[in-house]
XYZ file of C-alpha atoms in Angstrom:
309
model
C 97.458 99.979 -111.646
C 97.933 96.241 -111.185
C 100.359 95.776 -108.308
C 102.528 92.689 -108.846
C 104.407 93.059 -105.571
C 104.402 92.673 -101.812
C 105.628 96.200 -101.049
C 103.535 99.367 -101.314
C 106.226 102.035 -101.559
C 109.810 102.670 -102.546
C 112.440 104.672 -100.679
C 114.582 106.870 -102.923
C 118.188 107.237 -101.769
C 118.470 110.398 -103.870
C 121.672 112.051 -105.025
C 123.207 112.163 -101.542
C 122.452 111.212 -97.942
C 124.370 114.134 -96.453
C 121.905 116.750 -95.040
C 124.157 119.676 -95.964
C 124.700 118.396 -99.506
C 120.947 117.831 -99.837
C 120.359 121.539 -99.229
C 122.979 122.355 -101.869
C 121.185 119.969 -104.252
C 117.896 121.729 -103.485
C 119.316 125.177 -104.344
C 121.029 124.012 -107.558
C 118.025 122.023 -108.806
C 115.685 124.897 -107.959
C 117.810 127.311 -110.006
C 117.985 124.886 -112.946
C 114.291 124.021 -112.797
C 113.220 127.663 -112.556
C 115.545 128.650 -115.393
C 114.286 125.780 -117.538
C 110.620 126.629 -116.973
C 111.141 130.364 -117.567
C 113.331 129.838 -120.652
C 111.068 127.309 -122.327
C 107.921 129.234 -121.422
C 109.493 132.350 -122.943
C 110.173 130.474 -126.197
C 106.637 129.050 -126.254
C 105.113 132.487 -125.643
C 107.329 134.173 -128.242
C 106.510 131.601 -130.939
C 102.806 131.660 -130.060
C 102.408 135.437 -130.352
C 105.063 136.384 -132.904
C 104.009 136.492 -136.548
C 107.629 136.393 -137.728
C 108.140 132.910 -136.231
C 105.522 131.062 -138.233
C 107.833 128.700 -140.139
C 107.800 124.920 -139.529
C 111.130 125.107 -137.663
C 109.576 127.263 -134.951
C 106.409 125.171 -134.968
C 108.558 122.185 -133.971
C 110.632 124.295 -131.555
C 107.374 125.156 -129.773
C 106.729 121.472 -129.093
C 110.358 120.807 -128.181
C 110.125 123.463 -125.475
C 106.807 122.027 -124.303
C 108.312 118.517 -124.092
C 111.320 119.919 -122.187
C 109.047 121.619 -119.646
C 107.063 118.432 -119.084
C 110.170 116.219 -118.931
C 111.870 118.285 -116.253
C 108.586 118.621 -114.332
C 108.293 114.820 -114.210
C 111.366 114.646 -111.928
C 112.462 118.063 -110.589
C 109.559 118.841 -108.166
C 109.898 115.413 -106.571
C 113.674 115.835 -106.276
C 113.186 119.250 -104.649
C 110.694 117.850 -102.138
C 112.938 114.884 -101.297
C 115.931 117.169 -100.749
C 114.044 118.698 -97.795
C 112.493 115.450 -96.504
C 113.928 112.959 -94.047
C 112.100 109.999 -95.599
C 112.030 109.954 -99.379
C 109.113 107.566 -99.831
C 107.294 107.125 -103.144
C 104.214 104.965 -103.595
C 104.168 102.178 -106.181
C 101.584 103.972 -108.332
C 103.508 107.253 -108.134
C 106.666 105.436 -109.196
C 104.958 103.832 -112.198
C 103.461 107.197 -113.172
C 106.908 108.767 -113.141
C 108.283 105.988 -115.361
C 105.466 106.628 -117.846
C 105.743 110.431 -117.945
C 109.547 110.482 -118.170
C 109.520 108.231 -121.212
C 106.480 109.887 -122.780
C 108.057 113.341 -122.895
C 111.584 112.018 -123.432
C 110.405 110.183 -126.555
C 108.437 113.260 -127.650
C 111.655 115.281 -127.509
C 113.414 112.686 -129.680
C 110.688 112.656 -132.339
C 110.535 116.459 -132.473
C 114.312 116.673 -132.932
C 114.005 114.227 -135.837
C 111.304 116.380 -137.448
C 113.401 119.508 -136.947
C 116.284 117.810 -138.770
C 113.900 116.780 -141.577
C 112.693 120.373 -141.808
C 116.266 121.670 -142.152
C 117.032 118.997 -144.762
C 114.080 120.029 -146.927
C 114.791 123.750 -146.447
C 118.451 123.442 -147.475
C 118.471 120.519 -149.922
C 115.071 121.052 -151.598
C 114.363 124.784 -151.189
C 112.056 125.031 -154.232
C 109.728 122.375 -152.800
C 109.978 123.484 -149.159
C 106.596 125.238 -148.887
C 104.867 122.293 -150.564
C 106.511 119.540 -148.521
C 106.539 121.268 -145.103
C 103.092 122.839 -145.273
C 101.123 123.383 -142.067
C 98.957 120.261 -142.425
C 102.035 118.066 -142.780
C 103.616 119.567 -139.646
C 100.444 118.953 -137.639
C 100.297 115.341 -138.828
C 103.950 114.861 -137.847
C 103.296 116.180 -134.331
C 100.292 113.874 -133.974
C 102.486 110.955 -135.068
C 105.092 112.060 -132.513
C 102.502 111.929 -129.720
C 101.314 108.512 -130.881
C 104.875 107.182 -131.108
C 105.731 108.612 -127.675
C 102.625 107.051 -126.144
C 103.449 103.652 -127.655
C 107.032 103.872 -126.374
C 106.048 104.894 -122.838
C 103.278 102.269 -122.764
C 105.859 99.620 -123.634
C 108.085 100.915 -120.827
C 105.343 100.880 -118.210
C 104.273 97.408 -119.360
C 107.773 96.136 -118.609
C 107.781 97.879 -115.224
C 104.394 96.438 -114.242
C 105.664 92.904 -114.898
C 108.328 93.257 -112.203
C 107.503 91.631 -108.833
C 108.941 93.404 -105.784
C 109.405 91.430 -102.565
C 111.937 93.687 -100.857
C 114.184 95.517 -100.248
C 112.501 98.683 -101.480
C 115.493 101.038 -101.575
C 116.024 102.626 -105.001
C 119.557 103.933 -105.450
C 118.387 106.861 -107.541
C 116.517 110.161 -107.264
C 113.684 109.019 -109.555
C 111.892 105.866 -110.677
C 113.175 104.359 -113.892
C 113.409 100.826 -115.198
C 117.171 100.436 -114.770
C 117.221 100.919 -110.962
C 113.907 99.057 -110.598
C 115.373 95.979 -112.291
C 117.850 95.665 -109.403
C 114.971 95.289 -106.917
C 112.851 92.784 -108.838
C 112.379 89.286 -107.393
C 112.987 87.540 -110.714
C 115.515 86.992 -113.445
C 115.470 90.340 -115.264
C 117.799 89.472 -118.149
C 114.990 89.167 -120.695
C 113.313 92.400 -119.566
C 116.644 94.238 -119.623
C 117.114 93.135 -123.243
C 113.616 94.389 -124.064
C 114.538 97.685 -122.388
C 117.616 97.991 -124.603
C 115.547 97.096 -127.660
C 112.899 99.695 -126.773
C 114.684 102.696 -125.261
C 118.243 101.948 -126.325
C 117.389 101.262 -129.951
C 115.169 104.353 -130.106
C 117.957 106.593 -128.797
C 120.808 105.080 -130.814
C 118.923 104.699 -134.110
C 117.485 108.207 -133.902
C 120.889 109.664 -133.059
C 122.572 107.942 -136.023
C 119.799 109.072 -138.384
C 120.145 112.642 -137.168
C 123.917 112.680 -137.498
C 123.712 111.228 -141.036
C 121.047 113.773 -142.010
C 123.165 116.679 -140.772
C 126.209 115.344 -142.655
C 124.081 115.313 -145.811
C 122.873 118.848 -145.081
C 126.378 120.163 -144.441
C 127.672 118.461 -147.590
C 124.933 120.047 -149.703
C 125.895 123.524 -148.449
C 128.949 123.531 -150.712
C 126.673 124.693 -153.565
C 125.227 127.613 -151.598
C 126.429 131.203 -151.429
C 128.664 132.312 -148.567
C 125.789 134.149 -146.881
C 123.471 131.149 -147.318
C 126.098 128.787 -145.869
C 126.614 131.058 -142.871
C 122.905 131.232 -142.044
C 122.347 127.494 -142.554
C 125.428 126.601 -140.513
C 124.255 128.785 -137.638
C 120.898 127.010 -137.507
C 122.318 123.518 -138.002
C 125.025 124.061 -135.373
C 122.350 124.828 -132.754
C 120.452 121.694 -133.718
C 123.561 119.502 -133.629
C 124.514 120.780 -130.163
C 121.008 120.011 -128.858
C 121.069 116.548 -130.470
C 124.406 115.662 -128.855
C 123.473 116.835 -125.344
C 120.045 115.182 -125.606
C 121.067 111.812 -127.031
C 124.413 111.346 -125.267
C 122.928 110.644 -121.805
C 120.057 108.626 -123.312
C 122.462 106.336 -125.185
C 124.721 105.989 -122.126
C 121.875 104.880 -119.827
C 119.678 102.738 -122.077
C 121.964 100.905 -124.508
C 123.466 98.459 -121.993
C 121.560 95.499 -120.475
C 121.345 94.772 -116.732
C 124.130 97.153 -115.743
C 124.102 100.244 -113.550
C 126.937 102.644 -112.802
C 127.392 105.127 -109.982
C 127.346 108.001 -112.460
C 123.919 107.022 -113.851
C 122.207 109.401 -111.445
C 124.240 112.384 -112.600
C 123.768 111.469 -116.267
C 119.996 111.168 -115.769
C 119.998 114.449 -113.836
C 121.706 116.191 -116.745
C 119.232 114.677 -119.216
C 116.051 115.476 -117.269
C 117.004 118.836 -115.714
C 120.149 120.157 -117.381
C 119.199 119.634 -121.031
C 115.765 121.334 -120.737
C 117.618 124.400 -119.434
C 120.314 124.365 -122.115
C 117.941 123.944 -125.076
C 116.239 127.366 -124.758
C 119.607 129.025 -124.107
C 121.099 127.476 -127.246
C 118.144 128.342 -129.456
C 117.828 131.923 -128.208
C 121.503 132.856 -127.975
C 122.299 131.478 -131.434
C 119.099 132.472 -133.233
C 118.766 136.103 -134.318
C 115.113 135.690 -135.363
C 114.045 134.411 -131.928
C 115.955 137.184 -130.137
C 114.453 139.817 -132.420
C 110.925 138.450 -131.909
C 111.430 138.443 -128.131
C 112.571 142.065 -128.146
C 109.541 143.099 -130.226
C 107.132 141.328 -127.860
C 108.736 142.952 -124.825
C 108.540 146.391 -126.473
C 104.864 145.872 -127.323
C 104.134 144.741 -123.759
C 106.108 147.628 -122.269
C 104.394 150.209 -124.486
C 100.929 148.813 -123.703
C 101.631 149.019 -119.969
C 102.762 152.633 -120.232
C 99.625 153.767 -122.072
């Protein structure tokens, strides 16, 4: 990477400087990270090997869980290591890599949530054309477009980060590298770059959130013509999606829609987005989805029976 700077590493101040609190942070993050990896891996495995979960909704859920695993892995292992280290140093290249991966998988999560909402819209509002519109080839093309869009977004983010010159100090008041805290250390007027950041990340989060909310309002409005049983099933699915959308987009909008401003609570909001949300998503989709729970039980029974033979 081109290094437009005079410093070679950054020092992360982390969530706290208190040694006792750092150990508490380590335990909590370890529990959340382990739970997130196990929960999302369980969903991925269940969808991969269960024939009953072959619909487009679960195809997209597979990639949502994959994006969640990668997003939390982009920050959690480093946070765990720093919680046990006296000096929380991160090289320039490592910092830029973290910026890229966080935004790559964060954007992937956003695009997948949009496609999941589109899938529910077609299933509920155009049920007779569902199998034609949401056929397998279309879903694969949408996922490819999601990867391309995510790569373009993260490339734009890293391009902004690489333009920043760093002359010192090198203390980042955060537990991870992101553009907002890096802007505070740059040896230049960052107003223009902060506006570009809002236009890139902020607009992506806010526009996507508004589109999703509007789409779910349309879906819920169209349910008035369905039977009571159909409304109940559709509401159960849509409620899970809406909860995930709110907890995913809320922190994103809070952090990235304001230019050149940082708050003390930014670290906790980012922590919830990168570590808390990837844990909550599998819990929401499994606890509220009878098909996923049933498929999981069948897989466990098959595995248990095969081990006993």
